[in-house]
Amino acid sequence: MHKTLIITFVMLILTACNSGESRKKDTADQSATKETVNMLAGLRRAAGHGIMFGHQDDLSYGIGWVHPGGESDVKRVTGDYPAVYGMDLGDIEHRSPVNLDSVPFADMKKFVSEIWSRGGVITFSWHLDNPLTGGTAWDVSSDRVVASVLPGGEKHEEFKICLDNLAEYLASLTDEQGVAIPVIFRPWHEHTGSWFWWGQNICTTEEFIALWRFTFDYLCGEKNLHNLLFAYSSGGDIVNAEQYLERYPGDEYVDLVGFDYYQMPDAGNSSFRENVSRVLGIVTEAADAHGKLAALTEAGYEGIPDSTWWTTTLWPAIENHRISYALVWRNAHNRPGHYYAPYPGQVSEQDFVSFFSFDETLFQIELTALSIYKQE
Ligand code: BMA
């Protein structure tokens, strides 16, 4: 009897140890490819050196040009590419040849291989159309959309087709050797605001978490995609950690945590600086507590009317926080004034060059030296 008890006890301990060890990879996806695992380790390493600069649609178009190949407003101003490139997958759910901002998905695919070959970082957002109403991502006319796409909902099968189309595209992102190129996938962003159909007042906490987990499980499980790091990114309206983490889907579903925040024309530099720094405090603390990376996943000042915005506003807001990257939004070529990075002749051009020269801002040249995809 005594012996049986001891054996049971030992077995219990062994089981406990094993289940503790069953999560071996640092990535949320336990079947992540070695390139993806290396990428996460490389991103952690880079965060010890500085903050990577990112730009949305950097290679697709800029002020006065549209994807001729190799062009970049950031490069035109600094001589170097950004470290991080944001791109958007909106409309891939319909197998459209171009995304919601008219960027051909075929071009994006070329950019992805180009970025991968020079050791840059790719992050995808997804402004997915509303599957219930057929409207855009911004159609918040119904609060039943998330429920309708979840298992049992009337749009569930259609939603799975959206994910199938997304997965097919993500799976096609391979290099010449057939290696799946690792990317940061940032779905369901700005969910603490109520302007997208997956937003705060449009669905419940349970529905949002179910949506996230379903997306993750379907892509990594059903679709066998293992080149994704998942980014959880809220709006900038964060008051405390509890609110920030209210709809956090769990450590097993997330690799990176962040938020999006823009300077409004009437808000002033100090309110941007203070809010970004305050929220980064909350987000980096949450990141540390959960063993995740942190980032300012979207930011900017539309039209950058302030000639010293980079060194007197953005940099002071982020410099004291250990974050992986700060990404500014796109330089629309066909929407006058809708740009967030400087171009030659723009008023903040020289200041951006100063920002670029800081030891702790990382662009492509520093990233190449850090070779973030190399196994440690
Ligand atoms: C928004 C604007 C839109 C664009 C969308 C997705 O912030 O830039 O013009 O369609 O992002 O990129």
mmCIF file of C-alpha atoms in Angstrom, residues 84-275:
data_model
loop_
_atom_site.group_PDB
_atom_site.id
_atom_site.type_symbol
_atom_site.label_atom_id
_atom_site.label_comp_id
_atom_site.label_asym_id
_atom_site.label_seq_id
_atom_site.Cartn_x
_atom_site.Cartn_y
_atom_site.Cartn_z
ATOM 1 C CA VAL A 84 10.156 46.739 -40.327
ATOM 2 C CA TYR A 85 7.690 46.754 -43.226
ATOM 3 C CA GLY A 86 3.958 46.791 -42.599
ATOM 4 C CA MET A 87 1.561 45.512 -45.255
ATOM 5 C CA ASP A 88 -2.168 44.914 -45.258
ATOM 6 C CA LEU A 89 -4.015 41.800 -46.384
ATOM 7 C CA GLY A 90 -7.459 43.415 -46.632
ATOM 8 C CA ASP A 91 -9.385 41.852 -49.593
ATOM 9 C CA ILE A 92 -7.264 38.693 -49.749
ATOM 10 C CA GLU A 93 -10.389 37.102 -48.213
ATOM 11 C CA HIS A 94 -12.080 37.587 -51.609
ATOM 12 C CA ARG A 95 -9.004 36.392 -53.536
ATOM 13 C CA SER A 96 -8.830 39.896 -54.983
ATOM 14 C CA PRO A 97 -5.648 40.536 -57.001
ATOM 15 C CA VAL A 98 -5.100 43.825 -55.138
ATOM 16 C CA ASN A 99 -5.539 44.804 -51.484
ATOM 17 C CA LEU A 100 -7.915 47.463 -50.159
ATOM 18 C CA ASP A 101 -5.367 50.168 -51.006
ATOM 19 C CA SER A 102 -4.854 48.793 -54.540
ATOM 20 C CA VAL A 103 -1.489 47.141 -53.837
ATOM 21 C CA PRO A 104 -1.201 44.012 -56.020
ATOM 22 C CA PHE A 105 -0.757 40.926 -53.841
ATOM 23 C CA ALA A 106 1.740 39.652 -56.420
ATOM 24 C CA ASP A 107 3.899 42.750 -55.780
ATOM 25 C CA MET A 108 3.590 42.264 -52.049
ATOM 26 C CA LYS A 109 4.860 38.737 -52.473
ATOM 27 C CA LYS A 110 7.936 40.044 -54.280
ATOM 28 C CA PHE A 111 8.508 42.607 -51.529
ATOM 29 C CA VAL A 112 8.293 39.861 -48.916
ATOM 30 C CA SER A 113 11.099 37.848 -50.554
ATOM 31 C CA GLU A 114 13.159 40.991 -51.061
ATOM 32 C CA ILE A 115 12.767 41.966 -47.393
ATOM 33 C CA TRP A 116 13.520 38.431 -46.229
ATOM 34 C CA SER A 117 16.670 38.259 -48.342
ATOM 35 C CA ARG A 118 18.034 41.390 -46.704
ATOM 36 C CA GLY A 119 17.021 40.325 -43.192
ATOM 37 C CA GLY A 120 14.176 42.799 -42.638
ATOM 38 C CA VAL A 121 10.980 42.242 -40.681
ATOM 39 C CA ILE A 122 7.492 41.855 -42.189
ATOM 40 C CA THR A 123 4.250 42.548 -40.341
ATOM 41 C CA PHE A 124 0.763 42.023 -41.780
ATOM 42 C CA SER A 125 -2.445 43.640 -40.616
ATOM 43 C CA TRP A 126 -5.815 42.576 -42.027
ATOM 44 C CA HIS A 127 -8.637 45.041 -42.667
ATOM 45 C CA LEU A 128 -11.036 42.238 -43.428
ATOM 46 C CA ASP A 129 -14.465 43.101 -44.850
ATOM 47 C CA ASN A 130 -17.508 42.515 -42.696
ATOM 48 C CA PRO A 131 -18.614 38.931 -43.452
ATOM 49 C CA LEU A 132 -22.183 39.486 -42.224
ATOM 50 C CA THR A 133 -23.134 42.721 -43.960
ATOM 51 C CA GLY A 134 -20.716 42.636 -46.884
ATOM 52 C CA GLY A 135 -19.502 46.100 -45.838
ATOM 53 C CA THR A 136 -15.931 47.072 -45.048
ATOM 54 C CA ALA A 137 -13.916 46.419 -41.884
ATOM 55 C CA TRP A 138 -15.313 49.750 -40.635
ATOM 56 C CA ASP A 139 -18.947 48.642 -40.975
ATOM 57 C CA VAL A 140 -20.130 48.472 -37.372
ATOM 58 C CA SER A 141 -23.840 48.523 -38.185
ATOM 59 C CA SER A 142 -24.405 45.116 -36.567
ATOM 60 C CA ASP A 143 -23.107 43.773 -33.267
ATOM 61 C CA ARG A 144 -23.723 40.202 -34.386
ATOM 62 C CA VAL A 145 -20.844 39.885 -36.820
ATOM 63 C CA VAL A 146 -18.341 38.151 -34.552
ATOM 64 C CA ALA A 147 -21.015 35.749 -33.259
ATOM 65 C CA SER A 148 -22.006 35.000 -36.857
ATOM 66 C CA VAL A 149 -18.496 33.922 -37.892
ATOM 67 C CA LEU A 150 -17.821 31.718 -34.867
ATOM 68 C CA PRO A 151 -18.622 27.979 -34.932
ATOM 69 C CA GLY A 152 -22.397 27.594 -35.067
ATOM 70 C CA GLY A 153 -22.884 31.066 -36.563
ATOM 71 C CA GLU A 154 -24.574 31.549 -39.941
ATOM 72 C CA LYS A 155 -21.431 32.998 -41.529
ATOM 73 C CA HIS A 156 -19.007 30.483 -40.071
ATOM 74 C CA GLU A 157 -18.479 28.521 -43.284
ATOM 75 C CA GLU A 158 -17.969 31.743 -45.258
ATOM 76 C CA PHE A 159 -15.514 32.967 -42.635
ATOM 77 C CA LYS A 160 -13.543 29.738 -42.980
ATOM 78 C CA ILE A 161 -13.283 30.440 -46.713
ATOM 79 C CA CYS A 162 -11.881 33.888 -45.859
ATOM 80 C CA LEU A 163 -9.286 32.183 -43.667
ATOM 81 C CA ASP A 164 -8.591 29.600 -46.401
ATOM 82 C CA ASN A 165 -7.857 32.394 -48.867
ATOM 83 C CA LEU A 166 -5.679 34.192 -46.343
ATOM 84 C CA ALA A 167 -3.838 30.962 -45.506
ATOM 85 C CA GLU A 168 -3.230 30.160 -49.156
ATOM 86 C CA TYR A 169 -1.548 33.520 -49.612
ATOM 87 C CA LEU A 170 0.496 33.247 -46.422
ATOM 88 C CA ALA A 171 1.600 29.744 -47.437
ATOM 89 C CA SER A 172 2.753 31.047 -50.804
ATOM 90 C CA LEU A 173 5.335 33.309 -49.136
ATOM 91 C CA THR A 174 8.374 31.130 -49.540
ATOM 92 C CA ASP A 175 11.957 31.754 -50.587
ATOM 93 C CA GLU A 176 13.788 30.091 -53.508
ATOM 94 C CA GLN A 177 14.532 27.060 -51.350
ATOM 95 C CA GLY A 178 10.860 26.701 -50.490
ATOM 96 C CA VAL A 179 11.378 27.931 -46.914
ATOM 97 C CA ALA A 180 8.265 29.586 -45.472
ATOM 98 C CA ILE A 181 9.162 33.219 -44.767
ATOM 99 C CA PRO A 182 8.340 34.098 -41.148
ATOM 100 C CA VAL A 183 6.107 37.127 -40.592
ATOM 101 C CA ILE A 184 4.343 38.923 -37.760
ATOM 102 C CA PHE A 185 0.577 38.554 -38.205
ATOM 103 C CA ARG A 186 -1.472 41.239 -36.400
ATOM 104 C CA PRO A 187 -5.148 40.425 -36.813
ATOM 105 C CA TRP A 188 -8.122 42.032 -35.039
ATOM 106 C CA HIS A 189 -6.182 45.178 -34.260
ATOM 107 C CA GLU A 190 -7.391 48.227 -32.332
ATOM 108 C CA HIS A 191 -10.059 46.037 -30.745
ATOM 109 C CA THR A 192 -10.412 48.357 -27.718
ATOM 110 C CA GLY A 193 -11.938 50.976 -30.024
ATOM 111 C CA SER A 194 -15.328 50.543 -31.696
ATOM 112 C CA TRP A 195 -14.593 51.391 -35.324
ATOM 113 C CA PHE A 196 -14.006 47.866 -36.697
ATOM 114 C CA TRP A 197 -16.618 45.087 -36.633
ATOM 115 C CA TRP A 198 -14.470 43.183 -34.083
ATOM 116 C CA GLY A 199 -14.264 46.243 -31.786
ATOM 117 C CA GLN A 200 -15.069 46.776 -28.124
ATOM 118 C CA ASN A 201 -18.768 47.661 -28.283
ATOM 119 C CA ILE A 202 -19.507 45.465 -31.284
ATOM 120 C CA CYS A 203 -18.742 42.116 -29.655
ATOM 121 C CA THR A 204 -18.385 40.668 -26.166
ATOM 122 C CA THR A 205 -15.084 39.750 -24.502
ATOM 123 C CA GLU A 206 -15.904 36.052 -24.898
ATOM 124 C CA GLU A 207 -16.695 36.486 -28.586
ATOM 125 C CA PHE A 208 -13.483 38.413 -29.235
ATOM 126 C CA ILE A 209 -11.331 35.828 -27.463
ATOM 127 C CA ALA A 210 -13.126 33.021 -29.317
ATOM 128 C CA LEU A 211 -12.519 34.847 -32.615
ATOM 129 C CA TRP A 212 -8.804 35.167 -31.860
ATOM 130 C CA ARG A 213 -8.402 31.583 -30.743
ATOM 131 C CA PHE A 214 -10.377 30.241 -33.684
ATOM 132 C CA THR A 215 -8.196 32.246 -36.098
ATOM 133 C CA PHE A 216 -5.013 30.988 -34.462
ATOM 134 C CA ASP A 217 -6.133 27.356 -34.250
ATOM 135 C CA TYR A 218 -7.474 27.315 -37.793
ATOM 136 C CA LEU A 219 -4.342 28.846 -39.351
ATOM 137 C CA CYS A 220 -1.791 26.875 -37.320
ATOM 138 C CA GLY A 221 -3.853 23.697 -36.980
ATOM 139 C CA GLU A 222 -6.191 23.123 -39.918
ATOM 140 C CA LYS A 223 -4.095 25.081 -42.429
ATOM 141 C CA ASN A 224 -0.727 23.951 -41.062
ATOM 142 C CA LEU A 225 0.869 27.394 -41.230
ATOM 143 C CA HIS A 226 3.900 27.612 -38.987
ATOM 144 C CA ASN A 227 5.607 30.813 -40.096
ATOM 145 C CA LEU A 228 3.525 33.229 -38.021
ATOM 146 C CA LEU A 229 4.247 35.262 -34.919
ATOM 147 C CA PHE A 230 0.979 36.678 -33.533
ATOM 148 C CA ALA A 231 0.689 40.298 -32.416
ATOM 149 C CA TYR A 232 -2.083 41.476 -30.069
ATOM 150 C CA SER A 233 -2.535 45.182 -30.570
ATOM 151 C CA SER A 234 -5.084 47.475 -28.951
ATOM 152 C CA GLY A 235 -6.072 51.041 -29.635
ATOM 153 C CA GLY A 236 -4.340 53.870 -27.778
ATOM 154 C CA ASP A 237 -7.248 54.407 -25.377
ATOM 155 C CA ILE A 238 -5.688 52.343 -22.590
ATOM 156 C CA VAL A 239 -6.133 53.301 -18.946
ATOM 157 C CA ASN A 240 -4.608 50.357 -17.098
ATOM 158 C CA ALA A 241 -3.305 46.798 -17.441
ATOM 159 C CA GLU A 242 -6.639 45.269 -16.577
ATOM 160 C CA GLN A 243 -8.348 47.030 -19.459
ATOM 161 C CA TYR A 244 -5.414 46.335 -21.784
ATOM 162 C CA LEU A 245 -5.589 42.621 -21.048
ATOM 163 C CA GLU A 246 -9.368 42.286 -20.866
ATOM 164 C CA ARG A 247 -9.545 40.610 -24.277
ATOM 165 C CA TYR A 248 -6.067 39.055 -24.244
ATOM 166 C CA PRO A 249 -6.550 35.573 -25.687
ATOM 167 C CA GLY A 250 -3.797 33.961 -23.574
ATOM 168 C CA ASP A 251 -0.040 33.423 -23.637
ATOM 169 C CA GLU A 252 -0.442 30.364 -25.880
ATOM 170 C CA TYR A 253 -1.934 32.575 -28.617
ATOM 171 C CA VAL A 254 0.296 35.645 -28.656
ATOM 172 C CA ASP A 255 3.959 36.477 -29.326
ATOM 173 C CA LEU A 256 3.985 40.232 -29.223
ATOM 174 C CA VAL A 257 1.828 42.872 -27.536
ATOM 175 C CA GLY A 258 1.398 46.455 -28.646
ATOM 176 C CA PHE A 259 -0.980 49.285 -29.409
ATOM 177 C CA ASP A 260 -1.728 51.877 -32.088
ATOM 178 C CA TYR A 261 -1.770 55.593 -31.453
ATOM 179 C CA TYR A 262 -1.780 58.695 -33.671
ATOM 180 C CA GLN A 263 -1.182 62.344 -32.942
ATOM 181 C CA MET A 264 -4.349 64.269 -33.757
ATOM 182 C CA PRO A 265 -4.020 67.692 -35.436
ATOM 183 C CA ASP A 266 -5.520 69.542 -32.479
ATOM 184 C CA ALA A 267 -3.949 67.466 -29.693
ATOM 185 C CA GLY A 268 -0.432 68.893 -29.475
ATOM 186 C CA ASN A 269 2.946 67.194 -29.162
ATOM 187 C CA SER A 270 2.990 66.879 -25.405
ATOM 188 C CA SER A 271 -0.288 64.990 -25.232
ATOM 189 C CA PHE A 272 0.989 62.517 -27.864
ATOM 190 C CA ARG A 273 4.306 62.138 -26.037
ATOM 191 C CA GLU A 274 2.674 61.652 -22.673
ATOM 192 C CA ASN A 275 0.024 59.239 -23.855
#
